[in-house]
Short mmCIF file of N, CA and C in Angstrom, two decimals:
data_model
loop_
_atom_site.label_atom_id
_atom_site.label_comp_id
_atom_site.label_asym_id
_atom_site.label_seq_id
_atom_site.Cartn_x
_atom_site.Cartn_y
_atom_site.Cartn_z
N MET A 1292 2.15 -11.87 -23.77
CA MET A 1292 2.34 -11.56 -22.37
C MET A 1292 1.33 -12.36 -21.56
N ASN A 1293 1.82 -13.03 -20.53
CA ASN A 1293 0.89 -13.77 -19.68
C ASN A 1293 0.68 -13.03 -18.36
N MET A 1294 -0.22 -13.54 -17.54
CA MET A 1294 -0.57 -12.86 -16.29
C MET A 1294 0.63 -12.62 -15.39
N SER A 1295 1.60 -13.54 -15.38
CA SER A 1295 2.74 -13.39 -14.48
C SER A 1295 3.67 -12.27 -14.91
N ASP A 1296 3.54 -11.77 -16.14
CA ASP A 1296 4.36 -10.66 -16.61
C ASP A 1296 3.80 -9.31 -16.18
N ASN A 1297 2.57 -9.27 -15.73
CA ASN A 1297 1.94 -8.01 -15.32
C ASN A 1297 2.44 -7.58 -13.96
N LYS A 1298 2.55 -6.27 -13.77
CA LYS A 1298 2.92 -5.69 -12.48
C LYS A 1298 1.67 -5.03 -11.91
N TYR A 1299 1.35 -5.35 -10.66
CA TYR A 1299 0.15 -4.83 -10.02
C TYR A 1299 0.54 -3.86 -8.91
N ASN A 1300 0.05 -2.64 -9.00
CA ASN A 1300 0.23 -1.64 -7.95
C ASN A 1300 -0.93 -1.77 -6.97
N ILE A 1301 -0.61 -1.86 -5.69
CA ILE A 1301 -1.60 -2.15 -4.66
C ILE A 1301 -1.64 -1.03 -3.63
N GLY A 1302 -2.84 -0.71 -3.18
CA GLY A 1302 -3.05 0.20 -2.06
C GLY A 1302 -3.72 -0.56 -0.93
N ILE A 1303 -3.30 -0.29 0.30
CA ILE A 1303 -3.85 -0.96 1.47
C ILE A 1303 -4.65 0.05 2.30
N ILE A 1304 -5.85 -0.36 2.68
CA ILE A 1304 -6.66 0.45 3.59
C ILE A 1304 -6.47 -0.12 4.99
N GLY A 1305 -5.94 0.72 5.86
CA GLY A 1305 -5.63 0.31 7.23
C GLY A 1305 -4.13 0.25 7.42
N ALA A 1306 -3.68 0.48 8.64
CA ALA A 1306 -2.25 0.47 8.93
C ALA A 1306 -1.95 -0.28 10.22
N GLY A 1307 -2.75 -1.28 10.50
CA GLY A 1307 -2.58 -2.05 11.73
C GLY A 1307 -1.80 -3.34 11.50
N VAL A 1308 -1.93 -4.25 12.44
CA VAL A 1308 -1.19 -5.50 12.42
C VAL A 1308 -1.49 -6.33 11.17
N ILE A 1309 -2.75 -6.45 10.81
CA ILE A 1309 -3.11 -7.24 9.63
C ILE A 1309 -2.55 -6.60 8.37
N ALA A 1310 -2.57 -5.28 8.30
CA ALA A 1310 -2.00 -4.58 7.14
C ALA A 1310 -0.51 -4.87 7.02
N ASP A 1311 0.19 -5.00 8.16
CA ASP A 1311 1.61 -5.37 8.13
C ASP A 1311 1.80 -6.74 7.47
N PHE A 1312 0.96 -7.70 7.83
CA PHE A 1312 1.05 -9.03 7.22
C PHE A 1312 0.83 -8.96 5.71
N HIS A 1313 -0.18 -8.19 5.31
CA HIS A 1313 -0.46 -8.04 3.88
C HIS A 1313 0.70 -7.36 3.16
N ALA A 1314 1.25 -6.31 3.75
CA ALA A 1314 2.37 -5.59 3.13
C ALA A 1314 3.59 -6.49 2.98
N GLN A 1315 3.87 -7.29 3.99
CA GLN A 1315 5.01 -8.22 3.90
C GLN A 1315 4.79 -9.25 2.81
N ALA A 1316 3.57 -9.74 2.69
CA ALA A 1316 3.26 -10.71 1.64
C ALA A 1316 3.41 -10.08 0.26
N LEU A 1317 2.96 -8.84 0.12
CA LEU A 1317 3.09 -8.14 -1.17
C LEU A 1317 4.55 -7.94 -1.54
N GLN A 1318 5.39 -7.61 -0.55
CA GLN A 1318 6.81 -7.41 -0.82
C GLN A 1318 7.49 -8.70 -1.27
N ALA A 1319 6.97 -9.83 -0.84
CA ALA A 1319 7.56 -11.12 -1.21
C ALA A 1319 7.17 -11.56 -2.62
N MET A 1320 6.20 -10.91 -3.20
CA MET A 1320 5.73 -11.27 -4.54
C MET A 1320 6.46 -10.44 -5.59
N ASP A 1321 6.82 -11.08 -6.69
CA ASP A 1321 7.57 -10.41 -7.75
C ASP A 1321 6.73 -9.45 -8.58
N ASN A 1322 5.45 -9.69 -8.67
CA ASN A 1322 4.63 -8.91 -9.60
C ASN A 1322 3.72 -7.89 -8.92
N THR A 1323 4.04 -7.53 -7.67
CA THR A 1323 3.24 -6.53 -6.97
C THR A 1323 4.12 -5.45 -6.37
N GLU A 1324 3.55 -4.27 -6.22
CA GLU A 1324 4.23 -3.18 -5.53
C GLU A 1324 3.21 -2.43 -4.68
N LEU A 1325 3.51 -2.27 -3.42
CA LEU A 1325 2.67 -1.48 -2.53
C LEU A 1325 2.95 -0.02 -2.81
N VAL A 1326 1.95 0.70 -3.30
CA VAL A 1326 2.16 2.09 -3.71
C VAL A 1326 1.49 3.10 -2.78
N ALA A 1327 0.51 2.68 -1.98
CA ALA A 1327 -0.20 3.63 -1.13
C ALA A 1327 -0.84 2.92 0.05
N ALA A 1328 -0.96 3.67 1.15
CA ALA A 1328 -1.63 3.17 2.34
C ALA A 1328 -2.54 4.25 2.89
N TYR A 1329 -3.71 3.84 3.36
CA TYR A 1329 -4.67 4.75 3.97
C TYR A 1329 -4.89 4.35 5.43
N ALA A 1330 -4.90 5.34 6.29
CA ALA A 1330 -5.31 5.16 7.69
C ALA A 1330 -6.05 6.42 8.10
N ARG A 1331 -7.00 6.30 8.99
CA ARG A 1331 -7.74 7.48 9.45
C ARG A 1331 -6.82 8.47 10.17
N ASN A 1332 -5.78 7.96 10.80
CA ASN A 1332 -4.82 8.78 11.52
C ASN A 1332 -3.59 8.99 10.63
N GLN A 1333 -3.27 10.24 10.31
CA GLN A 1333 -2.16 10.54 9.40
C GLN A 1333 -0.83 10.04 9.95
N GLN A 1334 -0.62 10.13 11.25
CA GLN A 1334 0.64 9.67 11.84
C GLN A 1334 0.81 8.17 11.62
N LYS A 1335 -0.25 7.39 11.81
CA LYS A 1335 -0.17 5.95 11.56
C LYS A 1335 0.08 5.66 10.08
N ALA A 1336 -0.58 6.41 9.22
CA ALA A 1336 -0.36 6.24 7.78
C ALA A 1336 1.09 6.55 7.43
N ASP A 1337 1.64 7.63 8.00
CA ASP A 1337 3.03 8.01 7.73
C ASP A 1337 4.01 6.95 8.20
N LEU A 1338 3.81 6.42 9.40
CA LEU A 1338 4.71 5.39 9.92
C LEU A 1338 4.67 4.13 9.06
N PHE A 1339 3.48 3.73 8.66
CA PHE A 1339 3.32 2.56 7.81
C PHE A 1339 4.01 2.79 6.46
N ALA A 1340 3.80 3.96 5.89
CA ALA A 1340 4.39 4.30 4.59
C ALA A 1340 5.91 4.34 4.65
N GLN A 1341 6.46 4.86 5.73
CA GLN A 1341 7.92 4.88 5.88
C GLN A 1341 8.46 3.46 5.95
N LYS A 1342 7.77 2.60 6.65
CA LYS A 1342 8.21 1.21 6.81
C LYS A 1342 8.21 0.46 5.49
N TYR A 1343 7.22 0.74 4.64
CA TYR A 1343 7.05 -0.03 3.41
C TYR A 1343 7.33 0.75 2.13
N GLY A 1344 7.74 1.99 2.25
CA GLY A 1344 8.15 2.77 1.08
C GLY A 1344 7.01 3.10 0.12
N CYS A 1345 5.90 3.53 0.67
CA CYS A 1345 4.76 3.89 -0.17
C CYS A 1345 4.21 5.25 0.25
N ALA A 1346 3.24 5.73 -0.48
CA ALA A 1346 2.58 7.00 -0.15
C ALA A 1346 1.61 6.79 1.01
N ALA A 1347 1.41 7.84 1.81
CA ALA A 1347 0.53 7.78 2.98
C ALA A 1347 -0.64 8.74 2.81
N TYR A 1348 -1.82 8.26 3.19
CA TYR A 1348 -3.03 9.10 3.10
C TYR A 1348 -3.89 8.91 4.34
N SER A 1349 -4.50 10.00 4.79
CA SER A 1349 -5.54 9.92 5.82
C SER A 1349 -6.86 10.45 5.26
N ASP A 1350 -6.85 10.82 4.01
CA ASP A 1350 -8.05 11.25 3.29
C ASP A 1350 -8.38 10.17 2.26
N LEU A 1351 -9.51 9.52 2.43
CA LEU A 1351 -9.86 8.39 1.57
C LEU A 1351 -9.99 8.78 0.11
N GLU A 1352 -10.55 9.94 -0.17
CA GLU A 1352 -10.69 10.39 -1.56
C GLU A 1352 -9.32 10.57 -2.23
N GLN A 1353 -8.36 11.14 -1.50
CA GLN A 1353 -7.01 11.30 -2.05
C GLN A 1353 -6.36 9.94 -2.29
N PHE A 1354 -6.58 9.00 -1.36
CA PHE A 1354 -6.06 7.65 -1.51
C PHE A 1354 -6.61 7.00 -2.79
N ILE A 1355 -7.90 7.12 -2.99
CA ILE A 1355 -8.54 6.53 -4.16
C ILE A 1355 -8.04 7.18 -5.45
N GLN A 1356 -7.75 8.48 -5.40
CA GLN A 1356 -7.28 9.20 -6.58
C GLN A 1356 -5.79 9.00 -6.85
N HIS A 1357 -5.08 8.26 -5.99
CA HIS A 1357 -3.64 8.04 -6.18
C HIS A 1357 -3.41 7.54 -7.60
N SER A 1358 -2.49 8.14 -8.30
CA SER A 1358 -2.33 7.89 -9.74
C SER A 1358 -1.70 6.55 -10.08
N ASP A 1359 -1.01 5.92 -9.15
CA ASP A 1359 -0.40 4.62 -9.47
C ASP A 1359 -1.40 3.52 -9.26
#
């Protein structure tokens, strides 16, 4: 198995404009999946998560403990 065969689960901290660019780039890659997003504001985290199909967190400890 080489590095390109690995699947990487990614979590993003932040739900602003730059996070959108990162999420779009991750979606374009074959070996990555956006699994979680953290924002201080739960509503922003929820909107971001709905847009990109990932889990939403406004509690950093819960985000870090995400099992994927």
